[in-house]
Coordinates of C-alpha atoms and ligand atoms in Angstrom, one line a residue:
M214 CA 0.0 0.0 0.0
C215 CA 1.2 3.5 -0.8
G216 CA 2.9 5.6 1.9
I217 CA 3.2 9.4 2.2
V218 CA 5.7 11.5 4.0
G219 CA 5.9 15.3 4.0
A220 CA 7.9 17.9 5.9
I221 CA 8.2 21.7 6.3
A222 CA 11.2 22.9 8.3
A223 CA 13.9 25.4 8.6
R224 CA 16.4 22.7 7.8
P225 CA 16.8 20.4 4.7
V226 CA 14.1 17.8 4.7
A227 CA 15.3 15.2 2.2
G228 CA 16.9 13.0 4.9
I229 CA 13.8 13.2 7.0
L230 CA 11.7 12.2 4.0
L231 CA 13.9 9.3 3.1
E232 CA 14.0 7.9 6.7
G233 CA 10.2 8.3 6.8
L234 CA 9.9 6.3 3.6
R235 CA 12.2 3.5 5.0
R236 CA 9.9 3.3 8.0
L237 CA 6.9 2.8 5.7
E238 CA 8.5 0.0 3.7
Y239 CA 6.5 -2.5 5.7
R240 CA 3.4 -1.4 3.8
G241 CA 4.7 -2.8 0.6
Y242 CA 5.6 -0.8 -2.5
D243 CA 7.2 -1.0 -5.9
S244 CA 8.7 2.5 -6.4
A245 CA 9.6 5.6 -4.5
G246 CA 9.9 9.3 -5.2
M247 CA 10.4 12.7 -3.6
A248 CA 9.8 16.4 -4.6
V249 CA 11.6 19.2 -2.7
L250 CA 11.1 22.9 -3.2
D251 CA 14.2 25.0 -3.3
Q252 CA 14.5 28.6 -4.3
G253 CA 11.4 28.7 -6.4
T254 CA 12.0 25.3 -8.1
I255 CA 10.5 21.9 -7.4
N256 CA 13.2 19.2 -7.9
R257 CA 11.8 15.7 -8.2
L258 CA 13.5 12.3 -8.1
R259 CA 11.7 9.0 -8.6
R260 CA 13.0 5.4 -8.8
I261 CA 11.5 2.1 -9.4
G262 CA 12.3 -0.5 -6.7
K263 CA 13.5 0.1 -3.2
V264 CA 13.8 3.3 -1.2
Q265 CA 17.5 2.6 -1.2
A266 CA 17.5 3.2 -5.0
L267 CA 16.0 6.7 -4.3
A268 CA 18.5 7.3 -1.5
D269 CA 21.3 6.4 -3.9
A270 CA 19.9 8.9 -6.5
C271 CA 19.7 11.6 -3.8
E272 CA 23.4 11.0 -3.1
Q273 CA 24.2 11.7 -6.8
Q274 CA 21.7 14.6 -7.1
P275 CA 21.0 16.1 -3.7
L276 CA 17.6 17.7 -3.1
P277 CA 18.2 20.8 -0.8
G278 CA 15.2 22.7 0.6
G279 CA 13.0 22.8 3.6
L280 CA 9.6 21.8 2.0
G281 CA 9.1 18.4 0.5
I282 CA 6.8 15.5 -0.1
A283 CA 7.7 11.8 -0.7
H284 CA 6.0 8.6 -1.5
T285 CA 6.2 4.9 -1.8
R286 CA 3.9 3.6 -4.5
W287 CA 2.0 0.3 -4.6
A288 CA 0.7 0.1 -8.1
T289 CA -3.1 0.2 -8.6
H290 CA -3.5 2.2 -11.8
G291 CA -0.7 1.5 -14.2
K292 CA 2.3 -0.7 -13.9
P293 CA 5.2 -0.1 -11.5
S294 CA 7.4 2.4 -13.4
E295 CA 9.3 5.6 -12.9
Q296 CA 6.7 7.5 -14.9
N297 CA 3.9 6.2 -12.7
A298 CA 5.8 6.8 -9.4
H299 CA 4.8 9.8 -7.3
P300 CA 5.1 12.7 -6.8
H301 CA 3.0 13.7 -9.8
M302 CA 3.2 17.3 -11.1
S303 CA 1.1 19.7 -13.1
G304 CA 3.5 21.8 -15.0
E305 CA 6.6 22.7 -13.1
G306 CA 5.0 24.4 -10.2
L307 CA 2.8 21.9 -8.4
A308 CA 3.5 18.4 -6.9
V309 CA 1.2 15.9 -5.4
V310 CA 1.5 12.6 -3.5
H311 CA -1.5 10.4 -3.0
N312 CA -2.4 7.3 -1.1
G313 CA -5.7 5.6 -2.0
I314 CA -7.9 5.3 -5.0
I315 CA -9.7 7.9 -7.1
E316 CA -12.6 5.9 -8.4
N317 CA -13.9 8.4 -10.9
F318 CA -10.5 9.3 -12.4
E319 CA -11.5 8.2 -15.9
P320 CA -14.2 10.8 -16.6
L321 CA -12.1 13.4 -14.8
K322 CA -9.1 12.6 -17.0
Q323 CA -11.2 12.9 -20.2
E324 CA -12.5 16.2 -19.0
L325 CA -9.0 17.5 -18.3
Q326 CA -7.6 16.2 -21.6
Q327 CA -10.4 18.0 -23.5
Q328 CA -9.2 21.1 -21.8
G329 CA -5.6 20.6 -23.0
Y330 CA -4.0 18.8 -20.0
V331 CA -1.4 16.3 -21.1
F332 CA -1.0 13.2 -18.9
T333 CA 2.5 11.7 -18.5
S334 CA 1.4 8.7 -16.3
E335 CA -1.3 6.1 -16.2
T336 CA -2.2 6.9 -12.6
D337 CA -5.4 8.2 -11.1
T338 CA -3.2 10.6 -9.0
E339 CA -2.2 12.8 -12.0
V340 CA -5.9 13.8 -12.3
V341 CA -5.6 15.5 -8.8
A342 CA -2.5 17.5 -9.9
H343 CA -4.2 18.8 -13.0
L344 CA -7.5 19.5 -11.2
L345 CA -5.6 21.6 -8.7
D346 CA -3.8 23.4 -11.4
R347 CA -7.1 24.2 -13.2
E348 CA -8.5 25.7 -10.0
L349 CA -5.4 27.7 -9.4
Q350 CA -5.6 29.0 -13.0
G351 CA -9.2 30.0 -12.2
G352 CA -7.9 32.4 -9.5
F353 CA -8.4 30.2 -6.3
D354 CA -5.6 30.0 -3.7
L355 CA -4.1 26.6 -3.0
R356 CA -6.5 25.8 -0.1
A357 CA -9.6 26.7 -2.1
A358 CA -8.2 24.9 -5.1
L359 CA -7.8 21.8 -2.9
R360 CA -11.3 22.1 -1.4
N361 CA -12.8 22.4 -4.9
T362 CA -10.7 19.5 -6.1
L363 CA -11.8 17.2 -3.3
A364 CA -15.4 18.0 -4.1
R365 CA -14.9 16.3 -7.5
L366 CA -13.2 13.2 -6.2
A367 CA -14.9 9.9 -5.4
G368 CA -13.0 7.2 -3.5
A369 CA -10.6 7.1 -0.6
F370 CA -7.5 9.2 -0.5
A371 CA -4.8 11.0 1.5
L372 CA -3.0 13.8 -0.2
G373 CA 0.1 16.0 0.2
V374 CA 0.5 19.0 -2.0
I375 CA 3.3 21.7 -2.5
H376 CA 3.4 24.6 -4.9
V377 CA 6.2 27.0 -5.9
D378 CA 4.0 30.1 -5.2
Q379 CA 3.5 29.0 -1.6
P380 CA 7.0 28.0 -0.6
H381 CA 6.2 28.1 3.2
Q382 CA 3.1 25.8 3.1
L383 CA 2.4 22.1 2.9
L384 CA -1.2 21.2 2.2
T385 CA -2.8 17.9 3.1
A386 CA -6.2 16.3 3.1
R387 CA -7.7 12.9 3.9
K388 CA -10.8 10.9 3.3
G389 CA -10.9 7.2 4.0
S390 CA -7.1 6.7 3.8
P391 CA -4.8 7.1 6.8
L392 CA -2.9 10.4 7.4
V393 CA -1.3 11.8 10.5
I394 CA 0.3 15.2 11.2
G395 CA 3.5 15.2 13.2
V396 CA 3.8 18.3 15.3
G397 CA 7.4 19.5 15.7
I398 CA 9.1 22.5 17.2
G399 CA 9.4 25.0 14.4
E400 CA 8.8 22.2 11.9
N401 CA 5.8 20.1 11.0
F402 CA 5.2 16.8 9.1
I403 CA 2.7 14.5 7.5
A404 CA 2.8 10.7 7.1
S405 CA 0.6 7.7 6.4
D406 CA 1.7 6.2 9.7
Q407 CA 3.1 7.9 12.8
L408 CA 5.9 5.3 12.8
A409 CA 7.4 7.2 9.8
L410 CA 7.9 10.3 11.9
L411 CA 9.1 9.0 15.3
P412 CA 12.7 10.1 14.6
V413 CA 11.5 13.7 14.4
T414 CA 8.5 14.0 16.8
D415 CA 6.4 12.1 19.2
R416 CA 3.4 14.5 19.1
F417 CA 0.6 13.8 16.6
M418 CA -2.6 15.2 15.4
Y419 CA -5.1 12.8 13.7
L420 CA -7.2 14.2 10.9
E421 CA -10.8 13.2 10.5
D422 CA -12.4 12.2 7.3
G423 CA -12.8 15.2 5.0
D424 CA -10.3 17.4 6.8
I425 CA -7.9 19.7 5.0
A426 CA -4.8 21.0 6.8
L427 CA -2.4 23.7 6.0
L428 CA 1.1 23.2 7.6
E429 CA 3.6 26.0 8.0
A430 CA 6.8 25.5 10.0
D431 CA 5.4 26.9 13.2
H432 CA 1.6 26.7 12.6
I433 CA -1.0 24.2 11.7
Q434 CA -4.6 25.1 10.6
V435 CA -7.3 22.5 10.1
W436 CA -10.7 22.8 8.3
D437 CA -13.3 20.1 8.5
A438 CA -15.4 18.6 5.7
Q439 CA -17.8 21.6 5.9
G440 CA -15.0 24.1 5.5
Q441 CA -15.2 25.2 9.1
V442 CA -12.0 25.8 11.1
A443 CA -11.6 22.7 13.3
E444 CA -9.5 21.9 16.4
R445 CA -7.8 18.5 16.4
A446 CA -6.2 17.4 19.6
V447 CA -2.4 16.8 19.7
T448 CA -1.5 13.5 21.5
T449 CA 1.8 12.3 22.6
F450 CA 2.9 8.9 21.4
E451 CA 3.9 6.7 24.3
R452 CA 7.0 4.7 23.2
S453 CA 5.4 1.7 24.9
Q454 CA 2.8 1.7 22.1
G455 CA 5.6 0.5 19.8
S456 CA 4.5 -2.8 18.4
A457 CA 7.6 -4.7 19.6
E458 CA 6.9 -3.7 23.2
K459 CA 4.3 -5.1 25.6
G460 CA 3.6 -1.8 27.3
E461 CA 1.2 -2.1 30.2
F462 CA 0.2 -5.6 29.1
R463 CA 1.4 -8.7 30.8
H464 CA 1.8 -10.6 27.6
F465 CA 2.0 -9.8 23.9
M466 CA -1.0 -12.0 23.3
L467 CA -3.2 -9.9 25.5
K468 CA -1.8 -6.7 24.0
E469 CA -2.6 -8.1 20.5
I470 CA -6.1 -9.1 21.6
Y471 CA -6.7 -5.5 22.8
E472 CA -5.3 -4.1 19.6
Q473 CA -8.1 -5.6 17.6
P474 CA -10.4 -2.5 17.5
R475 CA -7.6 -0.5 15.9
V476 CA -6.6 -3.3 13.6
M477 CA -10.1 -3.5 12.3
Q478 CA -9.8 0.1 11.3
A479 CA -6.4 -0.5 9.6
V480 CA -7.6 -3.4 7.5
L481 CA -10.7 -1.4 6.3
E482 CA -8.8 1.9 5.7
G483 CA -8.6 2.7 2.0
R484 CA -10.6 -0.4 1.1
I485 CA -14.2 1.0 1.6
A486 CA -15.6 4.5 0.9
S487 CA -19.1 5.9 0.8
G488 CA -20.7 2.6 1.7
H489 CA -19.0 0.4 -0.9
L490 CA -15.9 -1.5 -1.6
L491 CA -12.9 -0.1 -3.5
E492 CA -12.0 -3.1 -5.8
Q493 CA -8.8 -1.5 -6.9
A494 CA -7.4 -2.1 -3.4
F495 CA -6.7 -5.7 -4.7
G496 CA -4.5 -4.3 -7.5
A497 CA -5.0 -3.1 -11.0
A498 CA -5.6 -6.6 -12.5
A499 CA -8.2 -7.7 -9.9
G500 CA -11.4 -6.7 -11.7
A501 CA -10.6 -8.7 -14.8
V502 CA -9.7 -11.8 -12.7
F503 CA -12.8 -11.6 -10.5
D504 CA -14.9 -11.5 -13.6
Q505 CA -13.6 -14.8 -14.9
V506 CA -13.4 -16.7 -11.6
K507 CA -15.7 -19.8 -11.5
Q508 CA -14.5 -21.3 -8.2
V509 CA -12.2 -20.5 -5.4
Q510 CA -9.6 -22.8 -3.8
I511 CA -8.3 -21.7 -0.4
V512 CA -5.1 -23.1 1.0
A513 CA -3.6 -22.3 4.4
C514 CA -2.4 -23.7 7.7
G515 CA -3.5 -23.5 11.3
T516 CA -5.3 -20.4 12.3
S517 CA -5.2 -19.1 8.7
F518 CA -6.9 -22.3 7.6
H519 CA -9.7 -21.6 10.0
A520 CA -10.2 -18.2 8.5
G521 CA -10.4 -19.9 5.1
M522 CA -13.1 -22.2 6.4
V523 CA -15.2 -19.2 7.4
A524 CA -14.7 -17.7 4.0
K525 CA -16.1 -20.8 2.4
Y526 CA -19.5 -20.2 4.0
W527 CA -19.4 -16.5 2.9
I528 CA -18.3 -17.2 -0.7
E529 CA -20.8 -20.0 -1.4
E530 CA -23.6 -18.0 0.2
W531 CA -23.0 -14.5 -1.1
V532 CA -21.1 -15.1 -4.4
G533 CA -22.7 -18.4 -5.3
I534 CA -19.6 -20.1 -6.7
P535 CA -18.0 -23.2 -5.2
C536 CA -15.2 -22.7 -2.7
M537 CA -12.9 -25.5 -1.5
V538 CA -10.6 -25.2 1.5
E539 CA -7.7 -27.4 2.3
V540 CA -4.7 -27.4 4.7
A541 CA -1.6 -26.7 2.7
S542 CA 0.4 -29.7 4.0
E543 CA -2.2 -32.0 2.5
F544 CA -2.9 -30.1 -0.7
R545 CA 0.7 -29.8 -1.7
Y546 CA 1.3 -33.6 -1.7
R547 CA -1.7 -34.8 -3.7
P548 CA -2.7 -34.7 -7.3
V549 CA -5.3 -32.0 -7.0
V550 CA -7.9 -31.4 -9.7
L551 CA -8.3 -27.7 -10.3
P552 CA -10.4 -26.3 -13.1
R553 CA -8.5 -23.6 -15.1
D554 CA -10.8 -20.8 -14.0
T555 CA -10.0 -21.3 -10.3
L556 CA -8.8 -18.4 -8.1
L557 CA -6.2 -19.9 -5.7
L558 CA -6.4 -17.9 -2.5
T559 CA -3.6 -18.4 0.0
L560 CA -3.9 -17.1 3.6
S561 CA -0.9 -16.5 5.8
Q562 CA 0.0 -14.2 8.6
S563 CA 3.7 -14.5 8.0
G564 CA 3.7 -15.1 4.2
E565 CA 6.6 -17.5 4.8
T566 CA 4.9 -20.7 5.8
A567 CA 6.6 -23.5 3.9
D568 CA 3.6 -25.6 3.2
T569 CA 1.5 -22.7 2.0
L570 CA 4.3 -21.5 -0.2
A571 CA 4.8 -25.0 -1.6
A572 CA 1.1 -25.3 -2.3
L573 CA 1.1 -22.0 -4.2
R574 CA 4.2 -23.0 -6.3
A575 CA 2.7 -26.4 -7.0
V576 CA -0.4 -25.2 -8.8
Q577 CA 0.1 -21.5 -9.7
D578 CA 0.6 -22.3 -13.4
R579 CA -2.6 -24.3 -13.5
V580 CA -5.1 -21.7 -12.2
L581 CA -6.6 -18.4 -13.5
A582 CA -4.8 -16.3 -10.8
T583 CA -3.4 -16.4 -7.3
L584 CA -4.4 -14.0 -4.5
A585 CA -2.5 -13.8 -1.2
I586 CA -4.1 -12.4 2.0
C587 CA -1.2 -11.7 4.2
N588 CA 0.1 -9.5 7.0
V589 CA 3.7 -9.1 5.8
P590 CA 4.0 -7.0 2.6
G591 CA 7.4 -8.1 1.3
S592 CA 6.9 -11.8 2.1
S593 CA 7.5 -14.6 -0.3
L594 CA 3.8 -15.4 -0.6
V595 CA 3.0 -11.8 -1.6
R596 CA 5.9 -11.6 -4.0
E597 CA 5.0 -14.8 -5.7
S598 CA 1.2 -14.2 -6.0
D599 CA -0.6 -12.3 -8.8
L600 CA -2.8 -10.3 -6.5
S601 CA -2.5 -9.5 -2.8
L602 CA -4.4 -7.9 0.0
M603 CA -2.6 -6.9 3.2
T604 CA -4.2 -7.4 6.5
N605 CA -2.4 -4.4 8.1
A606 CA -2.5 -6.0 11.6
G607 CA 1.0 -4.8 12.5
P608 CA 3.6 -7.2 13.8
E609 CA 2.1 -10.1 15.8
I610 CA 4.6 -11.3 18.4
G611 CA 2.6 -13.8 20.4
V612 CA 2.9 -17.3 18.8
A613 CA -0.8 -17.8 19.1
S614 CA -2.5 -15.8 16.4
T615 CA -5.2 -13.4 17.4
K616 CA -5.4 -10.1 15.6
A617 CA -3.9 -11.8 12.5
F618 CA -7.0 -14.1 12.4
T619 CA -9.7 -11.4 12.8
S620 CA -7.9 -9.1 10.3
Q621 CA -7.9 -12.1 7.9
L622 CA -11.6 -12.5 8.3
V623 CA -12.2 -8.8 7.5
A624 CA -9.9 -9.1 4.4
L625 CA -11.8 -12.3 3.4
M626 CA -15.2 -10.5 3.8
L627 CA -13.8 -7.7 1.5
T628 CA -12.7 -10.4 -1.0
T629 CA -16.1 -12.0 -0.9
I630 CA -17.8 -8.7 -1.6
A631 CA -15.4 -8.0 -4.5
L632 CA -16.1 -11.4 -6.0
G633 CA -19.8 -11.1 -5.3
R634 CA -20.0 -7.8 -7.1
R635 CA -18.9 -9.6 -10.3
H636 CA -21.3 -12.5 -9.7
G637 CA -24.6 -10.9 -8.9
L638 CA -24.3 -9.6 -5.3
S639 CA -26.8 -6.7 -5.2
G640 CA -25.7 -3.2 -4.5
E641 CA -28.0 -3.1 -1.4
R642 CA -26.4 -6.2 0.0
E643 CA -22.9 -4.7 -0.6
T644 CA -23.9 -1.5 1.2
E645 CA -25.4 -3.6 4.1
L646 CA -22.1 -5.6 4.4
V647 CA -19.9 -2.6 4.3
A648 CA -22.1 -0.8 6.9
A649 CA -21.7 -3.8 9.2
L650 CA -17.9 -3.8 8.6
E651 CA -17.8 -0.1 9.6
Q652 CA -19.2 -1.0 13.0
L653 CA -16.3 -3.4 13.7
P654 CA -13.8 -1.2 15.6
G655 CA -16.5 0.1 18.0
L656 CA -18.0 -3.4 18.4
L657 CA -14.7 -5.1 19.3
Q658 CA -14.1 -2.3 21.8
Q659 CA -17.4 -3.3 23.5
L660 CA -16.5 -6.9 23.4
L661 CA -13.3 -6.2 25.3
A662 CA -15.6 -5.3 28.2
L663 CA -16.3 -9.0 28.6
D664 CA -12.8 -9.6 29.7
G665 CA -13.7 -9.6 33.5
P666 CA -16.6 -12.2 33.2
I667 CA -14.5 -14.4 30.9
E668 CA -11.6 -14.3 33.3
E669 CA -14.0 -15.5 36.0
M670 CA -15.2 -18.3 33.7
S671 CA -11.6 -19.4 33.0
A672 CA -11.3 -20.7 36.6
H673 CA -13.5 -23.7 35.7
F674 CA -10.9 -24.9 33.2
A675 CA -7.7 -24.6 35.3
E676 CA -7.9 -28.2 36.5
K677 CA -9.3 -29.8 33.3
H678 CA -7.4 -31.9 30.8
H679 CA -9.8 -31.9 27.9
A680 CA -12.4 -29.6 26.4
L681 CA -14.9 -29.8 23.6
F682 CA -15.9 -26.9 21.4
L683 CA -19.1 -26.9 19.4
G684 CA -20.3 -24.6 16.7
R685 CA -22.6 -24.8 13.7
N686 CA -22.5 -23.3 10.3
V687 CA -20.1 -20.3 10.0
L688 CA -19.3 -20.6 13.7
Y689 CA -18.0 -24.1 13.3
P690 CA -14.6 -22.8 12.1
V691 CA -14.7 -20.3 14.9
A692 CA -15.1 -23.2 17.4
M693 CA -12.1 -24.8 15.7
E694 CA -10.1 -21.7 16.2
G695 CA -11.2 -21.5 19.8
A696 CA -10.0 -25.1 20.4
L697 CA -6.7 -24.4 18.7
K698 CA -6.1 -21.4 20.9
L699 CA -6.8 -23.3 24.0
K700 CA -4.6 -26.3 23.2
E701 CA -1.7 -24.1 21.9
I702 CA -1.2 -22.0 25.0
S703 CA -2.8 -23.9 27.9
Y704 CA -1.9 -27.4 26.7
I705 CA -5.4 -28.6 27.5
H706 CA -6.5 -31.1 24.9
A707 CA -9.3 -29.4 22.9
E708 CA -11.3 -30.5 19.9
A709 CA -14.0 -28.8 17.9
Y710 CA -17.0 -30.4 16.3
P711 CA -19.9 -29.2 14.3
A712 CA -22.6 -29.5 16.9
G713 CA -24.6 -31.9 14.8
E714 CA -21.8 -34.4 14.9
L715 CA -21.9 -34.7 18.7
K716 CA -24.1 -37.8 18.8
H717 CA -22.0 -39.5 16.0
G718 CA -19.2 -40.2 18.4
P719 CA -17.8 -37.4 20.7
L720 CA -20.8 -37.6 23.0
A721 CA -19.2 -40.7 24.4
L722 CA -16.5 -38.5 25.9
V723 CA -18.9 -36.2 27.8
D724 CA -18.9 -36.3 31.6
K725 CA -18.4 -33.8 34.3
E726 CA -14.7 -33.7 33.6
M727 CA -15.3 -32.6 30.0
P728 CA -16.3 -28.9 29.7
V729 CA -18.2 -28.1 26.6
I730 CA -17.8 -24.6 25.0
A731 CA -20.5 -23.7 22.5
V732 CA -20.7 -20.7 20.2
A733 CA -24.4 -20.2 19.5
P734 CA -25.4 -19.3 16.0
R735 CA -28.1 -16.8 15.3
N736 CA -29.7 -18.4 12.3
G737 CA -32.2 -21.2 12.0
M738 CA -29.6 -23.5 13.7
L739 CA -30.1 -22.2 17.2
D740 CA -32.9 -24.7 18.2
K741 CA -30.8 -27.6 16.8
L742 CA -27.8 -26.4 18.9
K743 CA -30.0 -26.2 22.0
A744 CA -31.0 -29.8 21.5
N745 CA -27.2 -30.7 21.3
L746 CA -26.6 -28.8 24.5
Q747 CA -29.4 -30.8 26.2
E748 CA -27.5 -33.9 25.2
V749 CA -24.4 -32.6 26.9
R750 CA -26.3 -31.6 30.1
A751 CA -28.0 -35.0 30.3
R752 CA -24.5 -36.6 30.6
G753 CA -23.4 -34.3 33.4
G754 CA -21.2 -32.2 31.1
E755 CA -20.7 -28.6 32.1
L756 CA -21.6 -26.0 29.4
F757 CA -20.1 -22.7 28.6
V758 CA -22.1 -20.8 26.0
F759 CA -21.3 -17.7 24.1
A760 CA -24.6 -16.3 22.8
G761 CA -25.9 -13.3 20.9
C762 CA -27.7 -10.6 23.0
D763 CA -31.1 -11.6 21.7
Q764 CA -30.8 -15.4 22.2
S765 CA -33.0 -17.1 24.7
I766 CA -30.3 -19.2 26.4
Q767 CA -30.3 -18.7 30.1
A768 CA -27.7 -19.6 32.7
Q769 CA -28.7 -22.4 35.1
E770 CA -26.9 -25.0 37.1
G771 CA -24.1 -26.4 35.0
V772 CA -24.8 -23.9 32.2
H773 CA -22.7 -20.7 32.1
V774 CA -23.8 -18.1 29.5
I775 CA -22.1 -15.0 28.3
H776 CA -24.1 -12.8 26.0
L777 CA -22.4 -10.7 23.4
P778 CA -23.5 -7.1 22.7
A779 CA -25.9 -6.4 19.9
L780 CA -24.2 -6.8 16.5
P781 CA -25.0 -7.5 12.8
A782 CA -25.2 -11.2 12.4
V783 CA -22.7 -11.2 9.5
L784 CA -20.0 -10.2 11.9
D785 CA -20.6 -13.2 14.2
P786 CA -17.4 -15.1 13.2
I787 CA -15.3 -12.1 14.0
A788 CA -17.2 -11.1 17.2
F789 CA -17.4 -14.6 18.7
T790 CA -13.7 -15.1 18.2
L791 CA -12.6 -12.4 20.6
P792 CA -14.2 -14.0 23.8
L793 CA -12.7 -17.3 22.9
Q794 CA -9.2 -15.7 22.6
L795 CA -9.7 -14.2 26.0
L796 CA -10.9 -17.5 27.5
S797 CA -7.7 -19.3 26.3
Y798 CA -5.5 -16.5 27.5
H799 CA -6.9 -16.5 31.0
V800 CA -6.8 -20.3 31.3
A801 CA -3.2 -20.3 30.2
V802 CA -2.3 -17.6 32.7
L803 CA -4.0 -19.6 35.5
K804 CA -2.1 -22.7 34.4
G805 CA 1.2 -20.7 34.4
T806 CA 2.3 -21.6 30.9
D807 CA 4.5 -19.5 28.6
V808 CA 1.7 -17.6 26.9
D809 CA 3.7 -15.8 24.2
Q810 CA 6.0 -18.7 23.4
P811 CA 4.2 -21.9 24.0
R812 CA 6.4 -25.0 24.1
N813 CA 7.3 -26.7 20.8
L814 CA 5.8 -24.0 18.6
A815 CA 7.3 -21.3 16.3
K816 CA 5.7 -18.1 15.1
S817 CA 6.7 -18.7 11.5
V818 CA 6.8 -22.3 10.3
T819 CA 9.3 -22.0 7.4
V820 CA 10.1 -25.7 7.4
E821 CA 8.0 -28.8 6.8
Ligands
AGP2031 C1 -1.9 -20.0 15.2 O1 -2.1 -19.6 16.5 C2 -0.6 -20.7 15.0 N1 0.5 -19.8 15.4 C3 -0.5 -21.4 13.7 O2 -1.5 -22.3 13.6 C4 -0.4 -20.5 12.4 O3 -1.6 -19.9 12.2 C5 0.1 -21.4 11.2 O4 1.4 -21.9 11.5 C6 0.0 -20.6 9.9 O5 0.9 -19.5 10.0 P1 0.8 -18.4 8.9 O6 -0.6 -17.7 9.0 O7 1.9 -17.5 9.1 O8 0.9 -19.1 7.5

């Protein structure tokens, strides 16, 4: 994903911009560029490939000056090339960097071409540069030009703008894509992620959607979407928030569970706007691929496999095409039959899991296209796949995957919507799904309030050696993930079953020593699940039920119930996961195991 850095200072800014770009490398990119204003001239350098190539070019051709913008580009419109790299200019006087997608760039481009503007790139961004220039030619100042330009743009974006006639000002705006202002002393900055600016400041101002900000070296002015002057609080970054530190948390796993509301925001940012999905977030070639796909094959391991299992329910229900899911270690070693028009979807937190990579390599020449959903941008899986979607969860240190799983589910829901749109999913349904996704950050925040009751519940498991997880339908894979979490970190033997399978065997295991954890579905399956739960109670099994707020399951002797807050049913797999993560965490703490580094396990399984 693209990254933006900008600076206005009394000292040269090229070094600050380069360091900022290096710190944004984790987002993934294919080219980098920078424009710095010096004595009435904008000097621009762009290079394909790594930030280091841009740094080398800067050595050869230094860019002096105290006002500049820089960018790492992840191609969406037009191939990775120097011409398509940012910053983009209109004439010699105006430079723009952009993160996000301008959905209506084609009609805007035609309009501008008819008025004589010549385009030198294939990007959507160049439209912004020329629109700004047209407004300036019409007599507007840079801020008014930016406001008028924003009014013409559909999609999600963050922008940085400089102009030779305003050598002491850096303009910025955001709608749907991340952008933060770094507040310095006698100098100010912008970036896609505060991590880019930590060498120069620890004070940040977060812009709201639709905001425009004008930065001078010693002053920042913000206007809201209605054009009114707006106050945005400045907050100080606590170094303990750094992702490689636990901060106030006892374990990384707990920290990562608590990060999930923010992670939900990060995975959605730049992917949805005005109630619909931005398909270009999957890369320029995605639309054509999604059109032709006739079935999906998902391949993954462990937790990522469980995310794939959830997606199977979504894809078959909402897209109406077949979806197969298989663990990579099996898939890679058998003669699989894959119709040519298959989309191979690999899922991996690390992007380096040996079995998943081997599965990709084994069949990539036999399918229509490959799509990786991954948390590590430069990983092998991403590099070797045709399309990719980053989960943006940030580094996950705890071996037991938590935020990586829920962010995969969101990425998979976005993928399902993208596929569905090409296969008959109605606009209303898309709007409904996107509206539900938008509730996720707040919803997960509410779910964290269940931590206390779940910690109390965990005491029932401390002395147990086995546990059974039950789920139905789309919550069956969630039950599987719950069982995996419990066994990984507490070493309690746990298995998950589709609840309907209970009487086909596992019921024989149920007695008072076998706690049964059920995630209760909110579709027509609830009554069936209740019957299964009766079967457990009748054998003296103790039940722990996670239920929706409106479900008529009451606590009674031997039946413990935790109700989740009200939420759209489509979010159930994401929402029901969080309490199960907390349950395993607290059980593991009670048992005194090494929560973050459980015995015998590794974070990234790069060998067979
Ligand atoms: C999950 O808690 C485990 N750490 C493990 O199952 C993991 O999901 C699996 O090894 C796959 O890893 P990946 O997502 O990095 O490919």
